[in-house]
Every structure is written in structure tokens, then in C-alpha cells.
């Protein structure tokens, strides 16, 4: 509200004031997204000080903006993915939807839609079914149709749970025994198993050795057969 009062003061007169058209459009869009209901020109001016009726540039930009919808009576409203006005419209959408609806995509439909969704999820008798995706955490909304569901007795559920489901090995053995599949699972598994081989060691006979020589020191007058005198620190190989 503090920001709205500041915007209203800066857009006195025709509503444009000193602000550029982009800033004015941003203020109108944010207002419509917050209210989530149709607003007239006078209501918009009273809230943020933008007079759309006298500002032709703003009015034309609102008409072509993909996130704004103009009602038949001339009022402006935020354009959500689903055109809903109340709980009745929400229930009508769920009944005719052939695919699940993402709950988050309904949050900007109308004011109070979150409360209506929460109430539908916990109302009795059941109205909707909510399934949450484990990887993304998104909630999917389905319409609950009682005619598509039948009551299953506890005895039937227990008998169903007692049925042993064969694993892959039993299924493969059954198919082979009944000539429905040839070959062995173990052989086929072994054939497709990657065997990692150890790298071969380098042949010791082929290794190259470096031989150090003093050929380049020949003719310098240095006796290469004598060691360095560690007492004086001078090479004893030099002839005096």
C-alpha cells in the first residue's frame, strides 16, 4: 500500500505523470494480478492513480497485452489460464476436463480460489481427487465421479493380496518349460554381462634403460676416476 500511494502521487493529473509507459503498465498488471477481479477505470485510478480513460497510450497497450482481459462492460481483469469467477465455475471446469489440472495453475483464476480448492479436498461427500507427483511435488486435481467407483469388500481385498505374483525367474522358467521361450536366462544374462579384463603388464625385456656416459667431458683435463674431496668442498677430480 505504501508503494501504491507513492505511485498515485507521482501519477497525478492524466495518470501518466513523469513515469514511462513501461512502469505504468507494470503497476496496472500488478494491481490486476493482486485483485484477481474485474476493475473499472475509476477503481484503477483510485488505487494507483492511473487514469486509463484519458491516457490513450496506456489504454491501447492494455488492449493488446496477453495477460489482460477486458470484460464486456469495459472493466479490466487479470487473464489467467482458466477463466473462472467462482466456485461454481471451478466445479464445472473439473467436470468437463478430460485430463488432470495442475493445482498451481488455478491460483490466479479468482480471489479465494485457494480456499475453495482446500475446502473441496476435505469436503464430504468427496468432490475431487488430488494426486501429488513424487519427483516434482506438483498436485494434480481430478473430478470425483461416484459412478466410476464400486465398493470392494474386505474379503475380496484379502484374497487379492494373498495371490502370489511370480518374479522374473519363475516367469522365464514357466515360459521355457511350456516351449513359449527358448534359451536359458542364465546364459543370456552371461552373454550380455560385461567382463572387465585386467590390463596387461609391460614386458620387462622390452623396457628401455638410459645409459649415462661422460663422453662430453673428454679433453677437459678432469680426472673422472677420482671423487670429490668432502673436507675442502672442492672437486678432487681436477688436476693440480
PDB file of N, CA, C and O in Angstrom, residues 196-234:
ATOM      1  N   UNK A 196      35.202 -57.240 -17.168  1.00  0.00           N
ATOM      2  CA  UNK A 196      36.320 -56.301 -17.182  1.00  0.00           C
ATOM      3  C   UNK A 196      37.633 -57.065 -17.062  1.00  0.00           C
ATOM      4  O   UNK A 196      37.823 -57.838 -16.133  1.00  0.00           O
ATOM      5  N   UNK A 197      38.494 -56.858 -17.998  1.00  0.00           N
ATOM      6  CA  UNK A 197      39.784 -57.533 -18.015  1.00  0.00           C
ATOM      7  C   UNK A 197      40.858 -56.644 -17.414  1.00  0.00           C
ATOM      8  O   UNK A 197      40.824 -55.432 -17.571  1.00  0.00           O
ATOM      9  N   UNK A 198      41.804 -57.322 -16.741  1.00  0.00           N
ATOM     10  CA  UNK A 198      42.916 -56.576 -16.168  1.00  0.00           C
ATOM     11  C   UNK A 198      43.886 -56.142 -17.272  1.00  0.00           C
ATOM     12  O   UNK A 198      44.124 -56.881 -18.226  1.00  0.00           O
ATOM     13  N   UNK A 199      44.413 -54.958 -17.132  1.00  0.00           N
ATOM     14  CA  UNK A 199      45.395 -54.520 -18.152  1.00  0.00           C
ATOM     15  C   UNK A 199      46.665 -55.359 -18.093  1.00  0.00           C
ATOM     16  O   UNK A 199      47.116 -55.784 -17.020  1.00  0.00           O
ATOM     17  N   UNK A 200      47.241 -55.640 -19.250  1.00  0.00           N
ATOM     18  CA  UNK A 200      48.461 -56.432 -19.329  1.00  0.00           C
ATOM     19  C   UNK A 200      49.657 -55.632 -18.820  1.00  0.00           C
ATOM     20  O   UNK A 200      49.769 -54.438 -19.055  1.00  0.00           O
ATOM     21  N   UNK A 201      50.538 -56.366 -18.113  1.00  0.00           N
ATOM     22  CA  UNK A 201      51.746 -55.721 -17.619  1.00  0.00           C
ATOM     23  C   UNK A 201      52.758 -55.557 -18.747  1.00  0.00           C
ATOM     24  O   UNK A 201      52.845 -56.376 -19.662  1.00  0.00           O
ATOM     25  N   UNK A 202      53.529 -54.504 -18.653  1.00  0.00           N
ATOM     26  CA  UNK A 202      54.538 -54.254 -19.680  1.00  0.00           C
ATOM     27  C   UNK A 202      55.639 -55.303 -19.598  1.00  0.00           C
ATOM     28  O   UNK A 202      56.061 -55.726 -18.512  1.00  0.00           O
ATOM     29  N   UNK A 203      56.125 -55.746 -20.752  1.00  0.00           N
ATOM     30  CA  UNK A 203      57.177 -56.755 -20.807  1.00  0.00           C
ATOM     31  C   UNK A 203      58.491 -56.165 -20.303  1.00  0.00           C
ATOM     32  O   UNK A 203      58.964 -55.131 -20.780  1.00  0.00           O
ATOM     33  N   UNK A 204      59.064 -56.876 -19.292  1.00  0.00           N
ATOM     34  CA  UNK A 204      60.312 -56.348 -18.706  1.00  0.00           C
ATOM     35  C   UNK A 204      61.450 -56.346 -19.699  1.00  0.00           C
ATOM     36  O   UNK A 204      62.361 -55.517 -19.623  1.00  0.00           O
ATOM     37  N   UNK A 205      61.447 -57.291 -20.647  1.00  0.00           N
ATOM     38  CA  UNK A 205      62.534 -57.367 -21.622  1.00  0.00           C
ATOM     39  C   UNK A 205      62.511 -56.196 -22.603  1.00  0.00           C
ATOM     40  O   UNK A 205      63.514 -55.860 -23.199  1.00  0.00           O
ATOM     41  N   UNK A 206      61.332 -55.625 -22.782  1.00  0.00           N
ATOM     42  CA  UNK A 206      61.215 -54.545 -23.747  1.00  0.00           C
ATOM     43  C   UNK A 206      61.421 -53.171 -23.118  1.00  0.00           C
ATOM     44  O   UNK A 206      61.320 -52.156 -23.800  1.00  0.00           O
ATOM     45  N   UNK A 207      61.668 -53.151 -21.804  1.00  0.00           N
ATOM     46  CA  UNK A 207      61.871 -51.850 -21.158  1.00  0.00           C
ATOM     47  C   UNK A 207      63.203 -51.249 -21.582  1.00  0.00           C
ATOM     48  O   UNK A 207      64.201 -51.951 -21.748  1.00  0.00           O
ATOM     49  N   UNK A 208      63.200 -49.950 -21.763  1.00  0.00           N
ATOM     50  CA  UNK A 208      64.393 -49.239 -22.217  1.00  0.00           C
ATOM     51  C   UNK A 208      65.116 -48.640 -21.025  1.00  0.00           C
ATOM     52  O   UNK A 208      64.500 -48.028 -20.169  1.00  0.00           O
ATOM     53  N   UNK A 209      66.453 -48.809 -20.983  1.00  0.00           N
ATOM     54  CA  UNK A 209      67.256 -48.248 -19.926  1.00  0.00           C
ATOM     55  C   UNK A 209      68.140 -47.144 -20.494  1.00  0.00           C
ATOM     56  O   UNK A 209      68.644 -47.256 -21.602  1.00  0.00           O
ATOM     57  N   UNK A 210      68.321 -46.102 -19.709  1.00  0.00           N
ATOM     58  CA  UNK A 210      69.149 -44.976 -20.130  1.00  0.00           C
ATOM     59  C   UNK A 210      70.559 -45.184 -19.581  1.00  0.00           C
ATOM     60  O   UNK A 210      70.743 -45.380 -18.377  1.00  0.00           O
ATOM     61  N   UNK A 211      71.549 -45.121 -20.434  1.00  0.00           N
ATOM     62  CA  UNK A 211      72.944 -45.292 -20.043  1.00  0.00           C
ATOM     63  C   UNK A 211      73.623 -43.931 -19.966  1.00  0.00           C
ATOM     64  O   UNK A 211      73.608 -43.173 -20.926  1.00  0.00           O
ATOM     65  N   UNK A 212      74.177 -43.615 -18.776  1.00  0.00           N
ATOM     66  CA  UNK A 212      74.832 -42.330 -18.564  1.00  0.00           C
ATOM     67  C   UNK A 212      76.314 -42.463 -18.925  1.00  0.00           C
ATOM     68  O   UNK A 212      77.003 -43.394 -18.481  1.00  0.00           O
ATOM     69  N   UNK A 213      76.813 -41.542 -19.679  1.00  0.00           N
ATOM     70  CA  UNK A 213      78.235 -41.520 -20.094  1.00  0.00           C
ATOM     71  C   UNK A 213      78.804 -40.133 -19.855  1.00  0.00           C
ATOM     72  O   UNK A 213      78.065 -39.151 -19.674  1.00  0.00           O
ATOM     73  N   UNK A 214      80.125 -40.059 -19.840  1.00  0.00           N
ATOM     74  CA  UNK A 214      80.851 -38.791 -19.685  1.00  0.00           C
ATOM     75  C   UNK A 214      81.671 -38.470 -20.923  1.00  0.00           C
ATOM     76  O   UNK A 214      82.755 -37.896 -20.841  1.00  0.00           O
ATOM     77  N   UNK A 215      81.142 -38.842 -22.041  1.00  0.00           N
ATOM     78  CA  UNK A 215      81.865 -38.600 -23.287  1.00  0.00           C
ATOM     79  C   UNK A 215      82.067 -37.116 -23.517  1.00  0.00           C
ATOM     80  O   UNK A 215      83.103 -36.677 -24.035  1.00  0.00           O
ATOM     81  N   UNK A 216      81.095 -36.320 -23.109  1.00  0.00           N
ATOM     82  CA  UNK A 216      81.203 -34.882 -23.364  1.00  0.00           C
ATOM     83  C   UNK A 216      82.254 -34.209 -22.486  1.00  0.00           C
ATOM     84  O   UNK A 216      82.586 -33.043 -22.687  1.00  0.00           O
ATOM     85  N   UNK A 217      82.754 -34.938 -21.437  1.00  0.00           N
ATOM     86  CA  UNK A 217      83.775 -34.370 -20.558  1.00  0.00           C
ATOM     87  C   UNK A 217      85.202 -34.699 -21.003  1.00  0.00           C
ATOM     88  O   UNK A 217      86.168 -34.240 -20.378  1.00  0.00           O
ATOM     89  N   UNK A 218      85.324 -35.485 -22.040  1.00  0.00           N
ATOM     90  CA  UNK A 218      86.658 -35.844 -22.511  1.00  0.00           C
ATOM     91  C   UNK A 218      87.383 -34.614 -23.085  1.00  0.00           C
ATOM     92  O   UNK A 218      86.769 -33.803 -23.790  1.00  0.00           O
ATOM     93  N   UNK A 219      88.709 -34.505 -22.752  1.00  0.00           N
ATOM     94  CA  UNK A 219      89.506 -33.378 -23.241  1.00  0.00           C
ATOM     95  C   UNK A 219      89.436 -32.145 -22.392  1.00  0.00           C
ATOM     96  O   UNK A 219      89.986 -31.098 -22.758  1.00  0.00           O
ATOM     97  N   UNK A 220      88.766 -32.202 -21.240  1.00  0.00           N
ATOM     98  CA  UNK A 220      88.654 -31.023 -20.360  1.00  0.00           C
ATOM     99  C   UNK A 220      89.705 -31.008 -19.268  1.00  0.00           C
ATOM    100  O   UNK A 220      89.768 -30.060 -18.497  1.00  0.00           O
ATOM    101  N   UNK A 221      90.514 -32.068 -19.151  1.00  0.00           N
ATOM    102  CA  UNK A 221      91.535 -32.128 -18.114  1.00  0.00           C
ATOM    103  C   UNK A 221      91.009 -32.550 -16.771  1.00  0.00           C
ATOM    104  O   UNK A 221      91.677 -32.343 -15.753  1.00  0.00           O
ATOM    105  N   UNK A 222      89.812 -33.129 -16.688  1.00  0.00           N
ATOM    106  CA  UNK A 222      89.214 -33.562 -15.425  1.00  0.00           C
ATOM    107  C   UNK A 222      89.400 -35.059 -15.283  1.00  0.00           C
ATOM    108  O   UNK A 222      89.106 -35.829 -16.216  1.00  0.00           O
ATOM    109  N   UNK A 223      89.924 -35.442 -14.103  1.00  0.00           N
ATOM    110  CA  UNK A 223      90.103 -36.864 -13.827  1.00  0.00           C
ATOM    111  C   UNK A 223      88.782 -37.421 -13.311  1.00  0.00           C
ATOM    112  O   UNK A 223      88.366 -37.145 -12.183  1.00  0.00           O
ATOM    113  N   UNK A 224      88.088 -38.167 -14.149  1.00  0.00           N
ATOM    114  CA  UNK A 224      86.771 -38.678 -13.808  1.00  0.00           C
ATOM    115  C   UNK A 224      86.814 -39.903 -12.917  1.00  0.00           C
ATOM    116  O   UNK A 224      85.774 -40.400 -12.481  1.00  0.00           O
ATOM    117  N   UNK A 225      88.056 -40.399 -12.606  1.00  0.00           N
ATOM    118  CA  UNK A 225      88.173 -41.588 -11.748  1.00  0.00           C
ATOM    119  C   UNK A 225      88.279 -41.234 -10.286  1.00  0.00           C
ATOM    120  O   UNK A 225      88.286 -42.111  -9.430  1.00  0.00           O
ATOM    121  N   UNK A 226      88.413 -39.951  -9.965  1.00  0.00           N
ATOM    122  CA  UNK A 226      88.586 -39.529  -8.582  1.00  0.00           C
ATOM    123  C   UNK A 226      87.310 -38.851  -8.070  1.00  0.00           C
ATOM    124  O   UNK A 226      86.603 -38.189  -8.808  1.00  0.00           O
ATOM    125  N   UNK A 227      87.070 -39.034  -6.736  1.00  0.00           N
ATOM    126  CA  UNK A 227      85.874 -38.476  -6.108  1.00  0.00           C
ATOM    127  C   UNK A 227      86.112 -37.047  -5.660  1.00  0.00           C
ATOM    128  O   UNK A 227      87.219 -36.528  -5.669  1.00  0.00           O
ATOM    129  N   UNK A 228      85.035 -36.407  -5.183  1.00  0.00           N
ATOM    130  CA  UNK A 228      85.098 -35.041  -4.669  1.00  0.00           C
ATOM    131  C   UNK A 228      85.629 -35.081  -3.252  1.00  0.00           C
ATOM    132  O   UNK A 228      85.245 -35.941  -2.446  1.00  0.00           O
ATOM    133  N   UNK A 229      86.538 -34.121  -2.931  1.00  0.00           N
ATOM    134  CA  UNK A 229      87.081 -34.012  -1.582  1.00  0.00           C
ATOM    135  C   UNK A 229      86.031 -33.343  -0.689  1.00  0.00           C
ATOM    136  O   UNK A 229      85.768 -32.145  -0.807  1.00  0.00           O
ATOM    137  N   UNK A 230      85.426 -34.133   0.217  1.00  0.00           N
ATOM    138  CA  UNK A 230      84.357 -33.586   1.055  1.00  0.00           C
ATOM    139  C   UNK A 230      84.889 -32.651   2.126  1.00  0.00           C
ATOM    140  O   UNK A 230      84.143 -31.850   2.672  1.00  0.00           O
ATOM    141  N   UNK A 231      86.189 -32.730   2.498  1.00  0.00           N
ATOM    142  CA  UNK A 231      86.745 -31.843   3.517  1.00  0.00           C
ATOM    143  C   UNK A 231      86.858 -30.422   3.053  1.00  0.00           C
ATOM    144  O   UNK A 231      86.542 -29.473   3.757  1.00  0.00           O
ATOM    145  N   UNK A 232      87.363 -30.217   1.853  1.00  0.00           N
ATOM    146  CA  UNK A 232      87.533 -28.857   1.311  1.00  0.00           C
ATOM    147  C   UNK A 232      86.327 -28.399   0.526  1.00  0.00           C
ATOM    148  O   UNK A 232      86.136 -27.213   0.302  1.00  0.00           O
ATOM    149  N   UNK A 233      85.520 -29.333   0.096  1.00  0.00           N
ATOM    150  CA  UNK A 233      84.353 -28.963  -0.709  1.00  0.00           C
ATOM    151  C   UNK A 233      84.694 -28.744  -2.160  1.00  0.00           C
ATOM    152  O   UNK A 233      83.838 -28.395  -2.952  1.00  0.00           O
ATOM    153  N   UNK A 234      86.025 -28.921  -2.495  1.00  0.00           N
ATOM    154  CA  UNK A 234      86.429 -28.740  -3.886  1.00  0.00           C
ATOM    155  C   UNK A 234      86.500 -30.080  -4.588  1.00  0.00           C
ATOM    156  O   UNK A 234      86.864 -31.074  -3.996  1.00  0.00           O
TER     157      UNK A 234
END
